[in-house]
PDB file of C-alpha atoms in Angstrom:
ATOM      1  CA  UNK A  12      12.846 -31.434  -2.538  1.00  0.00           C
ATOM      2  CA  UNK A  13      11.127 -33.510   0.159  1.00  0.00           C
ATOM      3  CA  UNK A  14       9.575 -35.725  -2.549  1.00  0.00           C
ATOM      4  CA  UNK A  15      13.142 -36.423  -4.011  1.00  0.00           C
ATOM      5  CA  UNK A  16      14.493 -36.988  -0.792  1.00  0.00           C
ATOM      6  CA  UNK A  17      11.555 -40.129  -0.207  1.00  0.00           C
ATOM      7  CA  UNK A  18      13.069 -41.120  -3.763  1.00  0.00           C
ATOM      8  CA  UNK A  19      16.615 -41.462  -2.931  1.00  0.00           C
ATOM      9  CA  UNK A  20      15.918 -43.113   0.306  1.00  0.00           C
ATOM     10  CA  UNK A  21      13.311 -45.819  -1.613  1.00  0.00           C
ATOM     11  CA  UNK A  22      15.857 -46.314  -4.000  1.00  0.00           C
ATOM     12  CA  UNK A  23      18.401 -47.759  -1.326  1.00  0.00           C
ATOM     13  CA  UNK A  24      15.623 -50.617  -1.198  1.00  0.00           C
ATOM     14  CA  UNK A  25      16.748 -51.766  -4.337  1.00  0.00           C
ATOM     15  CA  UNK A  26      19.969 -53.780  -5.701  1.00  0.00           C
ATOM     16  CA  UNK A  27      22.882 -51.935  -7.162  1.00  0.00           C
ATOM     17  CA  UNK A  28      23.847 -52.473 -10.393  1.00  0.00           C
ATOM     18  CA  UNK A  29      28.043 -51.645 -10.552  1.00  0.00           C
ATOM     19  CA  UNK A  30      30.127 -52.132 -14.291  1.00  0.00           C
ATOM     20  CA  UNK A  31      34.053 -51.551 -14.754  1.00  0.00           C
ATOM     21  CA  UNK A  32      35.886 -51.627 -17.490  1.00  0.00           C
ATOM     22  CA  UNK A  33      40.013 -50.901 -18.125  1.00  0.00           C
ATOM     23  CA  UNK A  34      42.143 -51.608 -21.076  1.00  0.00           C
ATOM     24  CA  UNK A  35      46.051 -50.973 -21.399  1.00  0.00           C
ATOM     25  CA  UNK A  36      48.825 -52.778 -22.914  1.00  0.00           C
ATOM     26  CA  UNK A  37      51.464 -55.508 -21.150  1.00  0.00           C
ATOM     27  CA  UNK A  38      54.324 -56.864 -22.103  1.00  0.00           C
ATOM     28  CA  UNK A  39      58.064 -58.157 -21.022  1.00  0.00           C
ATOM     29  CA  UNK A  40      59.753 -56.462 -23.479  1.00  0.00           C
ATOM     30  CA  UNK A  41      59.512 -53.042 -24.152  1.00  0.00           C
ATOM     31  CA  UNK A  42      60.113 -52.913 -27.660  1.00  0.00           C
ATOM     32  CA  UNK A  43      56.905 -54.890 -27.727  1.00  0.00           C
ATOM     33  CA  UNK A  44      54.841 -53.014 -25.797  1.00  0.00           C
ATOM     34  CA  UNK A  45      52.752 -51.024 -28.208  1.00  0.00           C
ATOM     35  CA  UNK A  46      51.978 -53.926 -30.572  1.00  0.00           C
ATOM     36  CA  UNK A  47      48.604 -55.767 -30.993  1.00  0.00           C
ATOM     37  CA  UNK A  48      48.895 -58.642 -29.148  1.00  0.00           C
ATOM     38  CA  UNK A  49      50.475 -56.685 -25.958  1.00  0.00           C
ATOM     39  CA  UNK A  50      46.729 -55.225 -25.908  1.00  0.00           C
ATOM     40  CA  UNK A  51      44.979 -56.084 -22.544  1.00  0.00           C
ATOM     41  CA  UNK A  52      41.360 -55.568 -21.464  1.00  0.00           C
ATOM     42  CA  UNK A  53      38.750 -56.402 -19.052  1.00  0.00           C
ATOM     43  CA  UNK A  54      35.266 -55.887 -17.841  1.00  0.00           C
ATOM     44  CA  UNK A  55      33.214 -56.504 -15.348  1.00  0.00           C
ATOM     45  CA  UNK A  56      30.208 -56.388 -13.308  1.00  0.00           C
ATOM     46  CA  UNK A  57      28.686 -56.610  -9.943  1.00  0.00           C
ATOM     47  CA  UNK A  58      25.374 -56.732  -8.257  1.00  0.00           C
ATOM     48  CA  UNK A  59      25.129 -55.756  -4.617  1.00  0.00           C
ATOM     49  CA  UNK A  60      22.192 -55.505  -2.164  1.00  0.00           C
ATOM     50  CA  UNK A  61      21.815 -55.233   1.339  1.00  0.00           C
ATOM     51  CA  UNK A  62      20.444 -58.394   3.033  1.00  0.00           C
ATOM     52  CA  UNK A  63      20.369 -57.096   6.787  1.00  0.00           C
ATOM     53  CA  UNK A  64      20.358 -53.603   7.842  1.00  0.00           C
ATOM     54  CA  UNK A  65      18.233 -53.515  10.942  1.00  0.00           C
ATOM     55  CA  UNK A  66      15.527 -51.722   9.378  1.00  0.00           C
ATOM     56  CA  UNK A  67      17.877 -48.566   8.668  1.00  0.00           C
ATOM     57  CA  UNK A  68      16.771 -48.039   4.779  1.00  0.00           C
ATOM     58  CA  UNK A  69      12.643 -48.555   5.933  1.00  0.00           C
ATOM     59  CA  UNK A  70      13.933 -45.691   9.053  1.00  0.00           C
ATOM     60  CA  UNK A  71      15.891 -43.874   6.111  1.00  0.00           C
ATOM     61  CA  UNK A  72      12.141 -43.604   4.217  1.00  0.00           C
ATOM     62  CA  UNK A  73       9.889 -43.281   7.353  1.00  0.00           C
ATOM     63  CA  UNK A  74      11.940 -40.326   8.028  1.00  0.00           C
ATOM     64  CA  UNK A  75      11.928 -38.938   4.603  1.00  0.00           C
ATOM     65  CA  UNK A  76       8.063 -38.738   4.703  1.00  0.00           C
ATOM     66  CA  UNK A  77       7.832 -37.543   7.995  1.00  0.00           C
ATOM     67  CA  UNK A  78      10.176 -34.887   7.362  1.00  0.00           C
ATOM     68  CA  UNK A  79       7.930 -34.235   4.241  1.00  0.00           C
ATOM     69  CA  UNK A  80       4.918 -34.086   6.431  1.00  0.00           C
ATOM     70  CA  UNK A  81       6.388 -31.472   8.578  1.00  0.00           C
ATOM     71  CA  UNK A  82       7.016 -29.510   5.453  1.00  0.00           C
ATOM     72  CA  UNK A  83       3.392 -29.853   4.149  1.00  0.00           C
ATOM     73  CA  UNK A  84       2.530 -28.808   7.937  1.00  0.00           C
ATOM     74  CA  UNK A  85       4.422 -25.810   8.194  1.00  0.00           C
ATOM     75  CA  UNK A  86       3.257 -24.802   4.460  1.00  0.00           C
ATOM     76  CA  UNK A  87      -0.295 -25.106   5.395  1.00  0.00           C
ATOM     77  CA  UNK A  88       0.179 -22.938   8.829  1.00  0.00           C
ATOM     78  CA  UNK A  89       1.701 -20.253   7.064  1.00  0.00           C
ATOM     79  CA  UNK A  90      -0.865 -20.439   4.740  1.00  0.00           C
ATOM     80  CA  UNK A  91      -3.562 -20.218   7.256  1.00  0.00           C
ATOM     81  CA  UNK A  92      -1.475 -17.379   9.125  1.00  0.00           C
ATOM     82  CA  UNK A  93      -1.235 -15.027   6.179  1.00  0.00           C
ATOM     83  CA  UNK A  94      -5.502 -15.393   5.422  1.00  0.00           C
ATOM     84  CA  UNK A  95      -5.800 -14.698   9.172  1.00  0.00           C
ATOM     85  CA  UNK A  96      -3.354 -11.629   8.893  1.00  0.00           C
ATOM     86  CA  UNK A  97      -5.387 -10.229   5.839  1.00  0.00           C
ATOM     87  CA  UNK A  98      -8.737 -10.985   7.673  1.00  0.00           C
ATOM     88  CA  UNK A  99      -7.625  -9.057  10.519  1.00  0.00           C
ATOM     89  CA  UNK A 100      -6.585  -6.449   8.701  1.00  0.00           C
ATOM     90  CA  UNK A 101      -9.697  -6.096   6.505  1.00  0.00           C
ATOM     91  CA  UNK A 102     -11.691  -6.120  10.144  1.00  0.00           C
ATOM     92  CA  UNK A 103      -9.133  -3.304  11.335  1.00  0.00           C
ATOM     93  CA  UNK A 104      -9.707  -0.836   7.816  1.00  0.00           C
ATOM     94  CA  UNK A 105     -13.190  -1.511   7.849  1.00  0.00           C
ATOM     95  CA  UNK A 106     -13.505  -0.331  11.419  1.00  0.00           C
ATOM     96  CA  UNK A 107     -10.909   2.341  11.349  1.00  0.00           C
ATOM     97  CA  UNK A 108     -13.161   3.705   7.980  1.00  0.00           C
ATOM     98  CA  UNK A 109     -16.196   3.699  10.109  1.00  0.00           C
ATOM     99  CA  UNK A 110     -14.115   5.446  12.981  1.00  0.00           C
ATOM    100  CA  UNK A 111     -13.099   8.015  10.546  1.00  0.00           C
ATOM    101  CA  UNK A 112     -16.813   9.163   9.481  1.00  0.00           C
ATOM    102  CA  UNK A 113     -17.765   9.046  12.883  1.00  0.00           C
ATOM    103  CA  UNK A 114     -14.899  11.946  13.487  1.00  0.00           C
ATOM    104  CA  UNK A 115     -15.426  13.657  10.293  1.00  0.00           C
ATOM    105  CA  UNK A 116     -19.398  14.260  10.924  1.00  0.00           C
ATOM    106  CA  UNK A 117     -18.305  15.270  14.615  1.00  0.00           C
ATOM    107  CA  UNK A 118     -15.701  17.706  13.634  1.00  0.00           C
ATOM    108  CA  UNK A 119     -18.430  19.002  10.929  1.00  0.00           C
ATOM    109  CA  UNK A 120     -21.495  19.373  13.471  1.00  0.00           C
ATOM    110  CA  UNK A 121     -18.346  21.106  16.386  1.00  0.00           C
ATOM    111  CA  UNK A 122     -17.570  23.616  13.365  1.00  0.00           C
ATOM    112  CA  UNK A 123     -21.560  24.657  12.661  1.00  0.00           C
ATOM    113  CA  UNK A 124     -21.303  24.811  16.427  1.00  0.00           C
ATOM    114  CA  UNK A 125     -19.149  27.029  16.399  1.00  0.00           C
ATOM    115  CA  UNK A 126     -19.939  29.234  13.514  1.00  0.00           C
ATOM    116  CA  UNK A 127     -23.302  29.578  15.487  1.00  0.00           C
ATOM    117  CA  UNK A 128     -21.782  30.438  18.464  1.00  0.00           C
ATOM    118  CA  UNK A 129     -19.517  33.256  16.592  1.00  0.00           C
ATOM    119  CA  UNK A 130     -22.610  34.457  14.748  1.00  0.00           C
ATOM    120  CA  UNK A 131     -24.815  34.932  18.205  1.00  0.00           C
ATOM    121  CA  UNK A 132     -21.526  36.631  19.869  1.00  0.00           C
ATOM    122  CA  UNK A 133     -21.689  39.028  16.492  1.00  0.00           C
ATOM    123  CA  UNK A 134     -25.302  39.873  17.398  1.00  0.00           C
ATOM    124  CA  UNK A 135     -24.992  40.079  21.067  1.00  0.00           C
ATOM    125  CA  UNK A 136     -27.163  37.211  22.040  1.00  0.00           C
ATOM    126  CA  UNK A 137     -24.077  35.113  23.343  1.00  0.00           C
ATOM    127  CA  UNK A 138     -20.998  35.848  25.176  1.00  0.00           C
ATOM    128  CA  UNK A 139     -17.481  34.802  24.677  1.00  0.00           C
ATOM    129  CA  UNK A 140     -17.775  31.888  27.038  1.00  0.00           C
ATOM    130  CA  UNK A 141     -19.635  29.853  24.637  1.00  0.00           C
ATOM    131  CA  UNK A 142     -17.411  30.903  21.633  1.00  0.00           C
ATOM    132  CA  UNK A 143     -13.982  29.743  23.546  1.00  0.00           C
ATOM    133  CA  UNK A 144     -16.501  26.393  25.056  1.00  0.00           C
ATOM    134  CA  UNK A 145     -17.779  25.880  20.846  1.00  0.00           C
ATOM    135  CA  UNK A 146     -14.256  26.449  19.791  1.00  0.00           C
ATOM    136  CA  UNK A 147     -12.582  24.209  22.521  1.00  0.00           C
ATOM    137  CA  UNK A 148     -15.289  21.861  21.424  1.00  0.00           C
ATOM    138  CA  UNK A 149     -13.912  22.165  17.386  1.00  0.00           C
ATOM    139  CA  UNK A 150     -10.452  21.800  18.539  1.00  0.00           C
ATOM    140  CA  UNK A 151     -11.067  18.218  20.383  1.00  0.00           C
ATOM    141  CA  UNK A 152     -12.730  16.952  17.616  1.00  0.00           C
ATOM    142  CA  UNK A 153     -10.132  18.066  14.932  1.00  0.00           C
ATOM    143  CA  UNK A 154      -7.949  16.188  16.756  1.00  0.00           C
ATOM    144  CA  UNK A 155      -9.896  13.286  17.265  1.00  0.00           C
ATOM    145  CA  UNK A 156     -10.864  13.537  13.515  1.00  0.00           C
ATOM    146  CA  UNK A 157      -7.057  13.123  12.889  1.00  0.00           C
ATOM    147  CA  UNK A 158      -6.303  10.604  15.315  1.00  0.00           C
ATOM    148  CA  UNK A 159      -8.973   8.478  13.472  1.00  0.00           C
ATOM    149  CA  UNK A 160      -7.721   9.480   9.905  1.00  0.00           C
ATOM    150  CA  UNK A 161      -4.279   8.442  10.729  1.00  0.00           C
ATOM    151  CA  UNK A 162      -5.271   5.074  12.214  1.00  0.00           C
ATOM    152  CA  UNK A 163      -6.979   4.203   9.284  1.00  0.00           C
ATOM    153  CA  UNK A 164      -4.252   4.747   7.041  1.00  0.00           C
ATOM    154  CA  UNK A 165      -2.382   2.654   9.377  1.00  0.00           C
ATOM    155  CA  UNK A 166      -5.128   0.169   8.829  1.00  0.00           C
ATOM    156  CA  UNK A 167      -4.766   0.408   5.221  1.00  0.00           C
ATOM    157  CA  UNK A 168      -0.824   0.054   5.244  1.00  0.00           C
ATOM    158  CA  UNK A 169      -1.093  -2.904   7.366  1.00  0.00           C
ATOM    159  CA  UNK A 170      -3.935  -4.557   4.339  1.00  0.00           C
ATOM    160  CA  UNK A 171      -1.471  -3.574   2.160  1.00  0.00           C
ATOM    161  CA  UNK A 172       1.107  -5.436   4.239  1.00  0.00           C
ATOM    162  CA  UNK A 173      -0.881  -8.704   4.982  1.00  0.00           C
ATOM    163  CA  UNK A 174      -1.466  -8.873   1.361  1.00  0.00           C
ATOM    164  CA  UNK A 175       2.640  -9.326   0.920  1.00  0.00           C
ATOM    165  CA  UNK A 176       3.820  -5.946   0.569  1.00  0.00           C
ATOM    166  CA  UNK A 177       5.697  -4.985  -2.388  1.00  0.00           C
ATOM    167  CA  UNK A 178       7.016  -1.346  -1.858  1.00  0.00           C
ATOM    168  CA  UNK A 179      11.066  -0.362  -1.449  1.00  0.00           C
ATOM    169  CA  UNK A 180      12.283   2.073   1.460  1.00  0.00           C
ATOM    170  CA  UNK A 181      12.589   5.475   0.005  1.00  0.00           C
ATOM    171  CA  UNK A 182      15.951   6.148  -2.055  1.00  0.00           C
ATOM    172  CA  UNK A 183      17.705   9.442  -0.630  1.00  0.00           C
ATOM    173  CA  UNK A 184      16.303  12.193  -2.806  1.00  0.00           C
ATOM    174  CA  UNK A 185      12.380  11.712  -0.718  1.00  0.00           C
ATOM    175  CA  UNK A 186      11.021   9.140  -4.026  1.00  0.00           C
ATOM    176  CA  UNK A 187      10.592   5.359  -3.243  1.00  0.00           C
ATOM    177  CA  UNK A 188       9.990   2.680  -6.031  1.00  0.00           C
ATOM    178  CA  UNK A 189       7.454   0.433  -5.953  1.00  0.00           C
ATOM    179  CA  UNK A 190       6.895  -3.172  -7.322  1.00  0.00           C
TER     180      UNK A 190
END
């Protein structure tokens, strides 16, 4: 659109070409009025082009390209935004992932812990204080295991995002439509 805008204001540059034409019939009489030689006609032609403007047509095109610059500009930075948006967003899954295993070893090494702990109070070589402390223990890094799994999804929603989407809002009966 920007391109055919520079086009229309170049073409203001050039001479305009205007042709006219009109035929009827004439006469005195009106019993005569529809015969041959009451037939009139004419054409004609005209050239026009600006001689002094005061640079308005050359402003006209200067603006047209600047205004077709600022296009291209505002292309190329949203561009540049949406690779820095998926970037970030790779960065934010890849460390969220990482995050995740972190939390899932934990809770795994709190719940052998744990089963230790229950298996010692069992034979009466530990007492219920380190059960409760081993279980307490498990409970923090559930929790920290799920706080980590849900910001990776997050993370992985807000790829999916950065990448441009393409998902509806759920319909009412709990099923959503994707694209």
């Amino acid at each position: 659109a920007a391109n055919a805008n520079i086009g229309a204001a170049r073409a203001q540059l050039f001479p305009s070409i205007t042709l006219t034409g009109s035929g009827g019939f004439e006469s005195v009489l009106l019993s005569a009025l529809l015969q041959h030689n009451s037939l009139l006609y004419s054409f004609a032609g005209s050239l026009a082009q600006v001689i002094f403007d005061g640079g308005k047509i050359e402003g006209q095109v200067d603006q047209a390209l600047a205004k077709r610059d600022e296009m291209i500009a505002t292309y190329r930075k949203a561009v540049l935004s949406a690779f820095g948006d998926v970037e970030n967003a790779l960065i934010a899954t890849a460390k969220t992932a990482e995050e995740e295993e972190a939390q899932r070893i934990n809770t795994q090494v709190s719940r052998n812990a744990f089963d230790i702990a229950t298996a010692q109070l069992k034979g009466g070589t530990a007492d219920i204080t380190a059960v409760l402390n081993t279980q307490k223990a498990l409970f923090s890094a559930q929790d920290a295991f799920a706080q980590a799994r849900l910001a990776h999804l997050q993370a992985v929603v807000g790829l999916y995002k950065a990448f441009g989407g393409g998902w509806e809002e759920e319909n009412g009966n709990g099923t959503g439509s994707h694209s």
